[in-house]
PDB file of C-alpha atoms and ligand atoms in Angstrom:
ATOM      1  CA  MET A   1     -79.184-110.808 179.592  1.00 87.00           C
ATOM      2  CA  SER A   2     -83.182-110.021 179.608  1.00 94.00           C
ATOM      3  CA  ASP A   3     -85.312-110.989 182.632  1.00 95.00           C
ATOM      4  CA  GLU A   4     -87.263-113.626 180.034  1.00 95.00           C
ATOM      5  CA  GLU A   5     -83.664-114.598 179.247  1.00 95.00           C
ATOM      6  CA  LEU A   6     -82.763-115.492 182.778  1.00 95.00           C
ATOM      7  CA  LEU A   7     -85.537-117.466 183.322  1.00 95.00           C
ATOM      8  CA  PHE A   8     -84.260-120.280 180.539  1.00 95.00           C
ATOM      9  CA  LEU A   9     -80.885-120.097 181.895  1.00 96.00           C
ATOM     10  CA  ARG A  10     -79.569-123.489 181.916  1.00 94.00           C
ATOM     11  CA  LYS A  11     -78.253-124.825 185.442  1.00 92.00           C
ATOM     12  CA  GLU A  12     -74.911-125.246 186.532  1.00 96.00           C
ATOM     13  CA  ASP A  13     -73.037-127.069 189.328  1.00 97.00           C
ATOM     14  CA  TYR A  14     -73.408-124.144 191.886  1.00 97.00           C
ATOM     15  CA  GLN A  15     -72.341-126.629 194.800  1.00 97.00           C
ATOM     16  CA  GLY A  16     -69.347-127.690 193.298  1.00 97.00           C
ATOM     17  CA  LYS A  17     -68.360-124.164 192.976  1.00 97.00           C
ATOM     18  CA  LEU A  18     -69.519-123.628 196.404  1.00 98.00           C
ATOM     19  CA  ASP A  19     -67.173-126.518 197.087  1.00 96.00           C
ATOM     20  CA  ARG A  20     -64.740-125.180 195.447  1.00 97.00           C
ATOM     21  CA  LEU A  21     -64.781-121.504 197.482  1.00 96.00           C
ATOM     22  CA  ILE A  22     -65.113-122.998 200.571  1.00 96.00           C
ATOM     23  CA  GLU A  23     -61.403-124.933 199.752  1.00 95.00           C
ATOM     24  CA  ARG A  24     -60.447-121.513 198.633  1.00 93.00           C
ATOM     25  CA  TYR A  25     -60.960-120.009 201.736  1.00 90.00           C
ATOM     26  CA  ALA A  26     -60.206-123.280 203.729  1.00 84.00           C
ATOM     27  CA  GLY A  27     -57.413-122.504 206.455  1.00 84.00           C
ATOM     28  CA  THR A  28     -57.976-118.021 206.047  1.00 86.00           C
ATOM     29  CA  GLY A  29     -59.975-118.278 209.727  1.00 90.00           C
ATOM     30  CA  ARG A  30     -63.725-117.489 209.011  1.00 94.00           C
ATOM     31  CA  PRO A  31     -64.400-114.620 206.372  1.00 96.00           C
ATOM     32  CA  LYS A  32     -67.105-112.491 206.835  1.00 97.00           C
ATOM     33  CA  LEU A  33     -69.929-113.461 204.969  1.00 98.00           C
ATOM     34  CA  LEU A  34     -73.843-111.682 204.607  1.00 98.00           C
ATOM     35  CA  LEU A  35     -76.334-113.897 204.056  1.00 98.00           C
ATOM     36  CA  HIS A  36     -79.319-113.009 202.837  1.00 98.00           C
ATOM     37  CA  ALA A  37     -82.239-114.879 204.701  1.00 98.00           C
ATOM     38  CA  CYS A  38     -85.493-114.755 203.632  1.00 97.00           C
ATOM     39  CA  CYS A  39     -86.801-116.721 207.138  1.00 97.00           C
ATOM     40  CA  ALA A  40     -85.811-118.963 209.877  1.00 98.00           C
ATOM     41  CA  PRO A  41     -86.592-122.862 208.347  1.00 98.00           C
ATOM     42  CA  CYS A  42     -84.178-121.287 204.806  1.00 98.00           C
ATOM     43  CA  SER A  43     -81.687-120.204 206.387  1.00 98.00           C
ATOM     44  CA  SER A  44     -81.429-122.902 209.517  1.00 98.00           C
ATOM     45  CA  TYR A  45     -79.608-125.603 206.904  1.00 98.00           C
ATOM     46  CA  CYS A  46     -77.744-123.023 205.955  1.00 98.00           C
ATOM     47  CA  LEU A  47     -76.355-121.721 208.937  1.00 98.00           C
ATOM     48  CA  GLU A  48     -75.631-125.137 210.327  1.00 98.00           C
ATOM     49  CA  TYR A  49     -73.722-126.175 206.636  1.00 97.00           C
ATOM     50  CA  LEU A  50     -72.062-122.560 206.306  1.00 97.00           C
ATOM     51  CA  LEU A  51     -71.060-121.149 209.894  1.00 97.00           C
ATOM     52  CA  PRO A  52     -67.739-123.711 210.582  1.00 95.00           C
ATOM     53  CA  TYR A  53     -66.261-121.755 207.267  1.00 95.00           C
ATOM     54  CA  PHE A  54     -67.837-118.004 208.252  1.00 97.00           C
ATOM     55  CA  ASP A  55     -68.259-115.839 210.563  1.00 98.00           C
ATOM     56  CA  ILE A  56     -72.221-114.918 209.239  1.00 98.00           C
ATOM     57  CA  THR A  57     -74.358-112.121 209.362  1.00 98.00           C
ATOM     58  CA  LEU A  58     -77.340-112.981 208.327  1.00 98.00           C
ATOM     59  CA  TYR A  59     -79.296-109.886 206.065  1.00 98.00           C
ATOM     60  CA  TYR A  60     -82.579-109.385 206.648  1.00 98.00           C
ATOM     61  CA  TYR A  61     -84.515-107.643 204.058  1.00 98.00           C
ATOM     62  CA  ASN A  62     -87.639-108.782 202.620  1.00 98.00           C
ATOM     63  CA  PRO A  63     -89.716-105.708 201.400  1.00 98.00           C
ATOM     64  CA  ASN A  64     -92.007-108.573 199.672  1.00 98.00           C
ATOM     65  CA  ILE A  65     -93.836-109.634 203.004  1.00 97.00           C
ATOM     66  CA  THR A  66     -97.004-108.676 202.914  1.00 91.00           C
ATOM     67  CA  GLU A  67     -97.709-107.751 206.469  1.00 93.00           C
ATOM     68  CA  LYS A  68     -95.823-106.473 209.286  1.00 96.00           C
ATOM     69  CA  ALA A  69     -97.371-108.716 211.457  1.00 97.00           C
ATOM     70  CA  GLU A  70     -95.671-111.255 208.928  1.00 97.00           C
ATOM     71  CA  TYR A  71     -92.327-109.621 208.898  1.00 97.00           C
ATOM     72  CA  GLU A  72     -91.616-109.295 212.486  1.00 97.00           C
ATOM     73  CA  HIS A  73     -92.710-112.377 213.198  1.00 97.00           C
ATOM     74  CA  ARG A  74     -90.150-114.018 210.523  1.00 97.00           C
ATOM     75  CA  VAL A  75     -87.435-112.083 211.473  1.00 98.00           C
ATOM     76  CA  SER A  76     -87.765-113.195 214.652  1.00 98.00           C
ATOM     77  CA  GLU A  77     -87.860-116.341 214.766  1.00 98.00           C
ATOM     78  CA  VAL A  78     -83.873-115.636 212.599  1.00 98.00           C
ATOM     79  CA  LYS A  79     -82.813-114.344 215.684  1.00 98.00           C
ATOM     80  CA  ARG A  80     -84.028-117.013 217.916  1.00 98.00           C
ATOM     81  CA  LEU A  81     -82.468-119.744 215.385  1.00 98.00           C
ATOM     82  CA  THR A  82     -78.720-118.302 215.554  1.00 98.00           C
ATOM     83  CA  GLN A  83     -79.320-118.378 219.444  1.00 98.00           C
ATOM     84  CA  GLU A  84     -80.759-122.023 219.575  1.00 98.00           C
ATOM     85  CA  LEU A  85     -78.625-123.169 216.783  1.00 98.00           C
ATOM     86  CA  GLY A  86     -75.923-121.380 218.063  1.00 98.00           C
ATOM     87  CA  LYS A  87     -76.041-123.288 221.675  1.00 97.00           C
ATOM     88  CA  ASP A  88     -75.305-126.713 219.649  1.00 97.00           C
ATOM     89  CA  CYS A  89     -72.919-126.007 217.004  1.00 95.00           C
ATOM     90  CA  GLY A  90     -70.932-123.618 219.032  1.00 96.00           C
ATOM     91  CA  TYR A  91     -71.065-120.225 216.212  1.00 97.00           C
ATOM     92  CA  TYR A  92     -73.040-117.822 216.174  1.00 98.00           C
ATOM     93  CA  ALA A  93     -74.290-115.973 213.361  1.00 98.00           C
ATOM     94  CA  GLY A  94     -75.141-112.049 213.817  1.00 98.00           C
ATOM     95  CA  VAL A  95     -78.499-110.980 212.597  1.00 98.00           C
ATOM     96  CA  ALA A  96     -78.856-106.670 210.445  1.00 98.00           C
ATOM     97  CA  GLU A  97     -82.266-105.876 209.660  1.00 97.00           C
ATOM     98  CA  GLY A  98     -82.501-103.660 206.465  1.00 96.00           C
ATOM     99  CA  GLU A  99     -85.592-101.786 206.171  1.00 96.00           C
ATOM    100  CA  TYR A 100     -89.154-102.913 205.770  1.00 97.00           C
ATOM    101  CA  GLU A 101     -90.102-100.804 202.429  1.00 97.00           C
ATOM    102  CA  PRO A 102     -93.016-102.553 201.071  1.00 97.00           C
ATOM    103  CA  ALA A 103     -93.843 -99.910 198.680  1.00 98.00           C
ATOM    104  CA  ARG A 104     -90.643-100.120 197.147  1.00 98.00           C
ATOM    105  CA  PHE A 105     -91.928-104.083 196.172  1.00 98.00           C
ATOM    106  CA  LEU A 106     -94.840-103.309 194.625  1.00 98.00           C
ATOM    107  CA  GLU A 107     -93.122-101.075 192.390  1.00 98.00           C
ATOM    108  CA  ALA A 108     -90.283-103.411 191.351  1.00 98.00           C
ATOM    109  CA  VAL A 109     -93.118-105.779 190.355  1.00 98.00           C
ATOM    110  CA  ARG A 110     -95.197-103.588 189.133  1.00 98.00           C
ATOM    111  CA  GLY A 111     -96.909-104.781 185.793  1.00 98.00           C
ATOM    112  CA  TYR A 112     -95.858-108.368 186.563  1.00 97.00           C
ATOM    113  CA  GLU A 113     -98.514-108.962 190.061  1.00 96.00           C
ATOM    114  CA  ASP A 114    -100.048-112.027 187.990  1.00 95.00           C
ATOM    115  CA  GLN A 115     -97.396-113.770 187.044  1.00 94.00           C
ATOM    116  CA  PRO A 116     -97.067-117.550 188.956  1.00 93.00           C
ATOM    117  CA  GLU A 117     -94.939-118.187 191.581  1.00 94.00           C
ATOM    118  CA  GLY A 118     -91.250-118.310 189.738  1.00 95.00           C
ATOM    119  CA  GLY A 119     -92.294-115.752 186.825  1.00 96.00           C
ATOM    120  CA  LEU A 120     -90.530-112.901 185.725  1.00 97.00           C
ATOM    121  CA  ARG A 121     -92.585-111.333 188.849  1.00 98.00           C
ATOM    122  CA  CYS A 122     -90.210-113.394 191.396  1.00 98.00           C
ATOM    123  CA  VAL A 123     -86.734-112.177 188.606  1.00 98.00           C
ATOM    124  CA  LYS A 124     -87.841-108.673 190.459  1.00 98.00           C
ATOM    125  CA  CYS A 125     -88.353-109.700 194.088  1.00 98.00           C
ATOM    126  CA  PHE A 126     -84.686-111.773 193.629  1.00 98.00           C
ATOM    127  CA  ARG A 127     -83.330-108.619 192.001  1.00 98.00           C
ATOM    128  CA  LEU A 128     -83.902-106.075 194.656  1.00 98.00           C
ATOM    129  CA  ARG A 129     -83.749-107.818 197.604  1.00 98.00           C
ATOM    130  CA  LEU A 130     -80.330-109.117 196.034  1.00 98.00           C
ATOM    131  CA  SER A 131     -78.850-105.744 195.155  1.00 98.00           C
ATOM    132  CA  LYS A 132     -79.366-104.240 198.609  1.00 98.00           C
ATOM    133  CA  THR A 133     -78.167-106.942 200.401  1.00 98.00           C
ATOM    134  CA  ALA A 134     -75.023-106.890 197.617  1.00 98.00           C
ATOM    135  CA  GLU A 135     -74.533-102.797 198.454  1.00 98.00           C
ATOM    136  CA  TYR A 136     -75.371-103.939 202.229  1.00 98.00           C
ATOM    137  CA  ALA A 137     -71.976-106.341 201.815  1.00 98.00           C
ATOM    138  CA  ALA A 138     -69.958-103.597 199.793  1.00 98.00           C
ATOM    139  CA  LYS A 139     -70.456-100.460 202.729  1.00 98.00           C
ATOM    140  CA  ASN A 140     -70.018-102.720 205.181  1.00 98.00           C
ATOM    141  CA  GLY A 141     -67.015-104.610 204.871  1.00 97.00           C
ATOM    142  CA  TYR A 142     -68.267-108.217 204.083  1.00 97.00           C
ATOM    143  CA  GLY A 143     -66.267-109.377 201.032  1.00 94.00           C
ATOM    144  CA  LEU A 144     -68.625-111.937 200.594  1.00 97.00           C
ATOM    145  CA  PHE A 145     -72.534-112.505 200.408  1.00 98.00           C
ATOM    146  CA  SER A 146     -75.689-114.824 199.507  1.00 98.00           C
ATOM    147  CA  THR A 147     -78.582-116.197 199.797  1.00 98.00           C
ATOM    148  CA  THR A 148     -80.380-118.528 201.418  1.00 98.00           C
ATOM    149  CA  LEU A 149     -83.202-118.319 198.764  1.00 98.00           C
ATOM    150  CA  THR A 150     -81.869-121.329 196.072  1.00 98.00           C
ATOM    151  CA  ILE A 151     -82.441-124.118 199.825  1.00 98.00           C
ATOM    152  CA  SER A 152     -86.086-123.235 198.726  1.00 96.00           C
ATOM    153  CA  PRO A 153     -87.406-126.399 195.986  1.00 95.00           C
ATOM    154  CA  LEU A 154     -90.065-123.990 194.174  1.00 93.00           C
ATOM    155  CA  LYS A 155     -86.964-120.915 193.283  1.00 96.00           C
ATOM    156  CA  ASN A 156     -84.453-121.493 190.472  1.00 96.00           C
ATOM    157  CA  ALA A 157     -80.962-121.516 191.590  1.00 97.00           C
ATOM    158  CA  ALA A 158     -79.914-120.499 187.965  1.00 98.00           C
ATOM    159  CA  VAL A 159     -81.618-117.362 188.459  1.00 98.00           C
ATOM    160  CA  LEU A 160     -80.741-116.764 192.021  1.00 98.00           C
ATOM    161  CA  ASN A 161     -76.839-117.117 190.918  1.00 98.00           C
ATOM    162  CA  GLU A 162     -76.944-115.432 188.020  1.00 98.00           C
ATOM    163  CA  LEU A 163     -78.549-111.969 189.939  1.00 98.00           C
ATOM    164  CA  GLY A 164     -75.638-112.614 192.333  1.00 98.00           C
ATOM    165  CA  ARG A 165     -73.414-112.565 190.383  1.00 98.00           C
ATOM    166  CA  GLU A 166     -74.489-109.156 188.188  1.00 98.00           C
ATOM    167  CA  GLN A 167     -75.061-107.477 191.614  1.00 98.00           C
ATOM    168  CA  ALA A 168     -71.821-108.493 192.801  1.00 98.00           C
ATOM    169  CA  GLU A 169     -70.376-106.663 189.699  1.00 98.00           C
ATOM    170  CA  LEU A 170     -72.749-104.043 190.367  1.00 98.00           C
ATOM    171  CA  HIS A 171     -71.568-103.695 194.249  1.00 98.00           C
ATOM    172  CA  GLY A 172     -68.095-104.794 193.827  1.00 97.00           C
ATOM    173  CA  THR A 173     -68.559-107.499 196.112  1.00 97.00           C
ATOM    174  CA  GLU A 174     -68.542-111.302 195.985  1.00 97.00           C
ATOM    175  CA  PHE A 175     -71.336-113.718 195.294  1.00 98.00           C
ATOM    176  CA  MET A 176     -71.067-117.196 196.803  1.00 98.00           C
ATOM    177  CA  PRO A 177     -72.783-119.576 194.420  1.00 98.00           C
ATOM    178  CA  SER A 178     -74.866-122.278 195.764  1.00 98.00           C
ATOM    179  CA  ASP A 179     -77.890-124.293 195.452  1.00 98.00           C
ATOM    180  CA  PHE A 180     -78.286-125.154 199.177  1.00 98.00           C
ATOM    181  CA  LYS A 181     -80.945-127.275 198.349  1.00 97.00           C
ATOM    182  CA  LYS A 182     -78.642-130.319 196.995  1.00 96.00           C
ATOM    183  CA  LYS A 183     -77.068-133.001 199.632  1.00 95.00           C
ATOM    184  CA  ASN A 184     -80.526-132.577 201.210  1.00 97.00           C
ATOM    185  CA  GLY A 185     -80.087-129.448 202.098  1.00 97.00           C
ATOM    186  CA  TYR A 186     -84.103-128.867 202.543  1.00 97.00           C
ATOM    187  CA  LYS A 187     -85.224-132.046 204.089  1.00 98.00           C
ATOM    188  CA  ARG A 188     -82.210-131.322 206.507  1.00 98.00           C
ATOM    189  CA  SER A 189     -84.032-127.683 206.899  1.00 98.00           C
ATOM    190  CA  ILE A 190     -87.433-129.637 207.694  1.00 97.00           C
ATOM    191  CA  GLU A 191     -85.693-131.408 210.416  1.00 98.00           C
ATOM    192  CA  LEU A 192     -83.608-128.762 211.925  1.00 98.00           C
ATOM    193  CA  SER A 193     -87.127-126.793 211.565  1.00 98.00           C
ATOM    194  CA  ARG A 194     -89.122-129.280 213.327  1.00 98.00           C
ATOM    195  CA  LYS A 195     -85.974-129.758 215.987  1.00 98.00           C
ATOM    196  CA  TYR A 196     -85.911-125.548 216.835  1.00 98.00           C
ATOM    197  CA  GLY A 197     -90.525-125.761 216.791  1.00 98.00           C
ATOM    198  CA  LEU A 198     -89.852-122.659 214.038  1.00 98.00           C
ATOM    199  CA  TYR A 199     -92.270-121.195 212.333  1.00 97.00           C
ATOM    200  CA  ARG A 200     -92.621-122.216 208.878  1.00 95.00           C
ATOM    201  CA  GLN A 201     -95.162-119.620 206.858  1.00 91.00           C
ATOM    202  CA  ASP A 202     -96.429-122.084 203.910  1.00 90.00           C
ATOM    203  CA  TYR A 203     -96.576-118.933 200.920  1.00 93.00           C
ATOM    204  CA  CYS A 204     -93.727-117.294 199.756  1.00 95.00           C
ATOM    205  CA  GLY A 205     -94.516-113.895 201.524  1.00 96.00           C
ATOM    206  CA  CYS A 206     -95.797-111.750 198.822  1.00 97.00           C
ATOM    207  CA  ALA A 207     -99.615-111.147 198.782  1.00 96.00           C
ATOM    208  CA  PHE A 208     -99.677-112.387 195.524  1.00 96.00           C
ATOM    209  CA  SER A 209     -98.253-115.561 196.675  1.00 95.00           C
ATOM    210  CA  LYS A 210    -100.817-115.847 199.660  1.00 95.00           C
ATOM    211  CA  ALA A 211    -103.689-116.118 198.038  1.00 94.00           C
ATOM    212  CA  GLU A 212    -102.183-118.011 195.171  1.00 92.00           C
ATOM    213  CA  ARG A 213    -101.981-120.821 198.460  1.00 91.00           C
ATOM    214  CA  GLU A 214    -105.088-120.253 199.358  1.00 91.00           C
ATOM    215  CA  ARG A 215    -106.665-120.796 195.517  1.00 91.00           C
ATOM    216  CA  GLN A 216    -104.507-123.981 195.782  1.00 89.00           C
ATOM    217  CA  ARG A 217    -106.043-124.763 198.653  1.00 88.00           C
ATOM    218  CA  LYS A 218    -109.587-124.137 197.823  1.00 89.00           C
ATOM    219  CA  GLU A 219    -109.005-126.573 194.838  1.00 87.00           C
ATOM    220  CA  LEU A 220    -108.472-129.343 196.611  1.00 79.00           C
TER     221      LEU A 220
HETATM  222  S1  SF4 B   1     -93.927-115.444 195.157  1.00 74.70           S
HETATM  223 FE1  SF4 B   1     -92.125-114.977 196.499  1.00 74.70          FE
HETATM  224  S2  SF4 B   1     -89.840-114.667 195.208  1.00 74.70           S
HETATM  225 FE2  SF4 B   1     -92.298-114.228 194.055  1.00 74.70          FE
HETATM  226  S3  SF4 B   1     -92.411-112.275 194.054  1.00 74.70           S
HETATM  227 FE3  SF4 B   1     -93.747-113.211 195.640  1.00 74.70          FE
HETATM  228  S4  SF4 B   1     -92.051-112.809 197.480  1.00 74.70           S
HETATM  229 FE4  SF4 B   1     -91.122-112.820 196.052  1.00 74.70          FE
END
């Protein structure tokens, strides 16, 4: 399937698929899950929801983030969240950091810089991040991987789930389907962000999304 076709994929019941996967693993202990994390606010609900079922390591691989300082601020918030949430729920997620390699992101999205958020630039960006996550999962003995990205109302869950499936097949691991915005997941992430005083950025991550947000602000 081409990237253009991906954008027109029909949505499936990813929440139902996740429910069935959780049922499948119920009673087998808490299996290892590598969960790609874009930022602390998006991770908050996903962790609260999944930690009772899985032994989670958050994988912070986000070469899309435009500045090193912003990148480091986001990862430090992810680490703080695991500690704060752990105290409350009794389960502590680990954090593994990938490399910060912005040149690789720019190479992946070359020619698509002017696409609006949600377009082909994002497909390339998702694929890069999910491919690295799947690779890390396969190399480090995680039978399952997923991403917090599906919690965002601005991100296409069908595209993310298809790319996750594609990368799982390529790397020989299993992708956990999700649409974390269901069950009021996005709303809960805002509540948890307030509770823990998490840094909530107002743009997705790349320089292009930051410029888009600034343009929108000026137009208001
Ligand atoms: S808007 Fe977000 S998902 Fe899209 S390319 Fe930029 S950082 Fe990646």
